[in-house]
Amino acid sequence: MMTQAVNLRRKATPPFPDDTFGNLVWPVVSLWNKPKEKELTELVWEVKKGIAKIDGEFVRRLGSDGVHEFLEELRNEIPQEATWLAFSSWANIGLSEVDFGWGKPVCMSSNMSQFSEFETLAGTNSVYFLDTNSGGIEALVMLNKKYVRV
């Protein structure tokens, strides 16, 4: 199972301003059964189909207490034996430009694995895409030890 965080600011109708405060994201869940028999492009297609379902109406329904309904749907469609890989892009949202009074950040990182609930849910399998100061993109990858060869 793969999840891709989607920025709801741009999906709302009308779109929320980019500087709207808070975590306005929703996970798109894509299941990839029998991966040894399928091409990776099939998983990419499933992710794109999931992202396409998130539109202004979806965001509106989330805001009217629909979030509980959607979370229950997510819970029911995720197989217990699924291996979870979570993706989130922090690129192109201006985090590297934030200055709290002591200058712009030299680098950014995430410590989501410090939260036991996150580790239980995602098994620490996550990928974050971040802007670099040189204008590129870097990937911060956290994987469960059983998936890493040393």
Short mmCIF file of C-alpha atoms in Angstrom, two decimals:
data_model
loop_
_atom_site.label_atom_id
_atom_site.label_comp_id
_atom_site.label_asym_id
_atom_site.label_seq_id
_atom_site.Cartn_x
_atom_site.Cartn_y
_atom_site.Cartn_z
CA MET A 1 0.00 0.00 0.00
CA MET A 2 1.27 3.45 -0.87
CA THR A 3 -0.02 6.77 0.35
CA GLN A 4 0.68 10.13 -1.24
CA ALA A 5 -0.10 13.27 0.73
CA VAL A 6 -2.15 15.75 -1.31
CA ASN A 7 -2.24 19.49 -0.56
CA LEU A 8 -5.93 20.34 -0.15
CA ARG A 9 -5.30 24.09 -0.51
CA ARG A 10 -5.13 23.78 -4.31
CA LYS A 11 -7.94 21.24 -4.56
CA ALA A 12 -10.60 23.34 -2.78
CA THR A 13 -13.10 25.40 -4.77
CA PRO A 14 -12.12 28.19 -4.66
CA PRO A 15 -8.53 27.27 -3.69
CA PHE A 16 -7.35 28.23 -0.20
CA PRO A 17 -4.51 30.77 -0.14
CA ASP A 18 -1.04 29.16 -0.08
CA ASP A 19 -0.36 30.82 3.27
CA THR A 20 -3.40 29.23 4.93
CA PHE A 21 -2.24 27.95 8.32
CA GLY A 22 -2.39 24.28 9.29
CA ASN A 23 -1.94 20.81 7.88
CA LEU A 24 -4.38 20.83 4.99
CA VAL A 25 -3.39 17.50 3.48
CA TRP A 26 -5.16 14.23 2.78
CA PRO A 27 -3.61 10.84 2.02
CA VAL A 28 -4.40 9.15 -1.29
CA VAL A 29 -4.25 5.40 -0.71
CA SER A 30 -3.16 3.09 -3.52
CA LEU A 31 -3.11 -0.68 -3.15
CA TRP A 32 -0.73 -2.73 -5.25
CA ASN A 33 -1.61 -6.41 -5.07
CA LYS A 34 0.87 -9.00 -6.36
CA PRO A 35 3.66 -6.49 -7.13
CA LYS A 36 5.94 -9.17 -8.63
CA GLU A 37 3.37 -9.70 -11.39
CA LYS A 38 2.80 -6.01 -12.16
CA GLU A 39 4.76 -3.10 -13.52
CA LEU A 40 5.59 -0.10 -11.35
CA THR A 41 3.72 2.08 -13.84
CA GLU A 42 0.49 0.39 -12.69
CA LEU A 43 1.06 1.70 -9.15
CA VAL A 44 1.77 5.18 -10.51
CA TRP A 45 -1.50 5.03 -12.47
CA GLU A 46 -3.41 4.04 -9.30
CA VAL A 47 -1.88 7.00 -7.44
CA LYS A 48 -2.86 9.41 -10.24
CA LYS A 49 -6.44 8.06 -10.23
CA GLY A 50 -6.62 8.57 -6.46
CA ILE A 51 -5.33 12.13 -6.67
CA ALA A 52 -7.86 12.92 -9.43
CA LYS A 53 -10.70 11.99 -7.03
CA ILE A 54 -9.69 14.79 -4.65
CA ASP A 55 -11.50 17.85 -5.93
CA GLY A 56 -13.46 20.80 -4.59
CA GLU A 57 -16.47 18.65 -3.69
CA PHE A 58 -14.25 16.19 -1.80
CA VAL A 59 -12.68 19.04 0.21
CA ARG A 60 -16.11 20.53 0.92
CA ARG A 61 -17.35 17.17 2.27
CA LEU A 62 -14.29 16.87 4.51
CA GLY A 63 -15.12 20.24 6.04
CA SER A 64 -18.67 19.25 6.92
CA ASP A 65 -17.61 16.46 9.30
CA GLY A 66 -17.03 14.08 6.39
CA VAL A 67 -13.50 13.49 7.62
CA HIS A 68 -14.75 10.73 9.95
CA GLU A 69 -16.58 9.02 7.09
CA PHE A 70 -13.51 9.15 4.84
CA LEU A 71 -11.20 7.90 7.62
CA GLU A 72 -13.52 4.94 8.19
CA GLU A 73 -13.42 4.17 4.44
CA LEU A 74 -9.61 4.28 4.54
CA ARG A 75 -9.52 1.99 7.56
CA ASN A 76 -11.79 -0.55 5.86
CA GLU A 77 -9.90 -0.69 2.57
CA ILE A 78 -6.43 -1.22 4.05
CA PRO A 79 -5.54 -4.92 4.38
CA GLN A 80 -3.99 -5.85 7.75
CA GLU A 81 -1.04 -7.54 6.03
CA ALA A 82 -0.24 -4.55 3.81
CA THR A 83 3.25 -3.07 3.76
CA TRP A 84 2.87 0.69 3.87
CA LEU A 85 5.07 3.17 2.04
CA ALA A 86 4.11 6.81 2.66
CA PHE A 87 5.17 9.67 0.35
CA SER A 88 4.96 13.38 1.04
CA SER A 89 6.42 16.27 -0.91
CA TRP A 90 7.54 19.37 0.94
CA ALA A 91 9.00 20.74 -2.28
CA ASN A 92 7.83 24.01 -3.81
CA ILE A 93 5.89 25.14 -0.75
CA GLY A 94 8.41 27.70 0.48
CA LEU A 95 9.68 26.05 3.65
CA SER A 96 13.28 26.84 2.72
CA GLU A 97 12.34 30.56 2.63
CA VAL A 98 10.91 30.73 6.15
CA ASP A 99 12.87 33.01 8.47
CA PHE A 100 11.92 33.05 12.16
CA GLY A 101 14.47 35.78 12.90
CA TRP A 102 17.74 33.87 12.78
CA GLY A 103 17.98 33.35 9.03
CA LYS A 104 16.68 30.88 6.46
CA PRO A 105 17.16 27.18 7.23
CA VAL A 106 20.39 25.53 6.16
CA CYS A 107 18.62 22.17 5.84
CA MET A 108 15.32 20.55 6.75
CA SER A 109 14.39 17.14 8.04
CA SER A 110 11.59 15.19 9.64
CA ASN A 111 11.45 13.20 12.81
CA MET A 112 8.06 11.57 12.32
CA SER A 113 9.41 8.21 13.49
CA GLN A 114 9.67 9.65 17.02
CA PHE A 115 5.91 9.26 17.32
CA SER A 116 5.08 5.67 18.25
CA GLU A 117 1.63 5.97 16.62
CA PHE A 118 3.22 6.92 13.29
CA GLU A 119 5.72 4.08 13.56
CA THR A 120 2.90 1.63 14.25
CA LEU A 121 0.87 2.91 11.30
CA ALA A 122 3.57 3.39 8.69
CA GLY A 123 6.19 1.00 10.00
CA THR A 124 8.63 3.91 9.48
CA ASN A 125 8.46 3.41 5.69
CA SER A 126 8.25 6.97 4.45
CA VAL A 127 9.73 9.26 1.82
CA TYR A 128 9.79 13.07 2.01
CA PHE A 129 10.82 15.21 -0.95
CA LEU A 130 12.48 18.46 0.13
CA ASP A 131 13.87 21.51 -1.66
CA THR A 132 17.63 21.99 -1.47
CA ASN A 133 19.39 25.34 -1.21
CA SER A 134 20.97 24.68 -4.61
CA GLY A 135 17.56 24.47 -6.31
CA GLY A 136 17.30 20.68 -6.47
CA ILE A 137 15.19 18.10 -4.70
CA GLU A 138 16.40 15.62 -2.12
CA ALA A 139 14.62 12.59 -0.71
CA LEU A 140 14.58 11.85 2.99
CA VAL A 141 13.86 8.12 3.18
CA MET A 142 13.01 6.26 6.38
CA LEU A 143 12.61 2.50 6.03
CA ASN A 144 12.02 -0.36 8.42
CA LYS A 145 15.28 -2.28 8.97
CA LYS A 146 13.90 -5.40 7.27
CA TYR A 147 13.76 -3.55 3.92
CA VAL A 148 17.35 -2.26 3.98
CA ARG A 149 20.37 -4.23 2.80
CA VAL A 150 23.67 -3.14 4.24
#
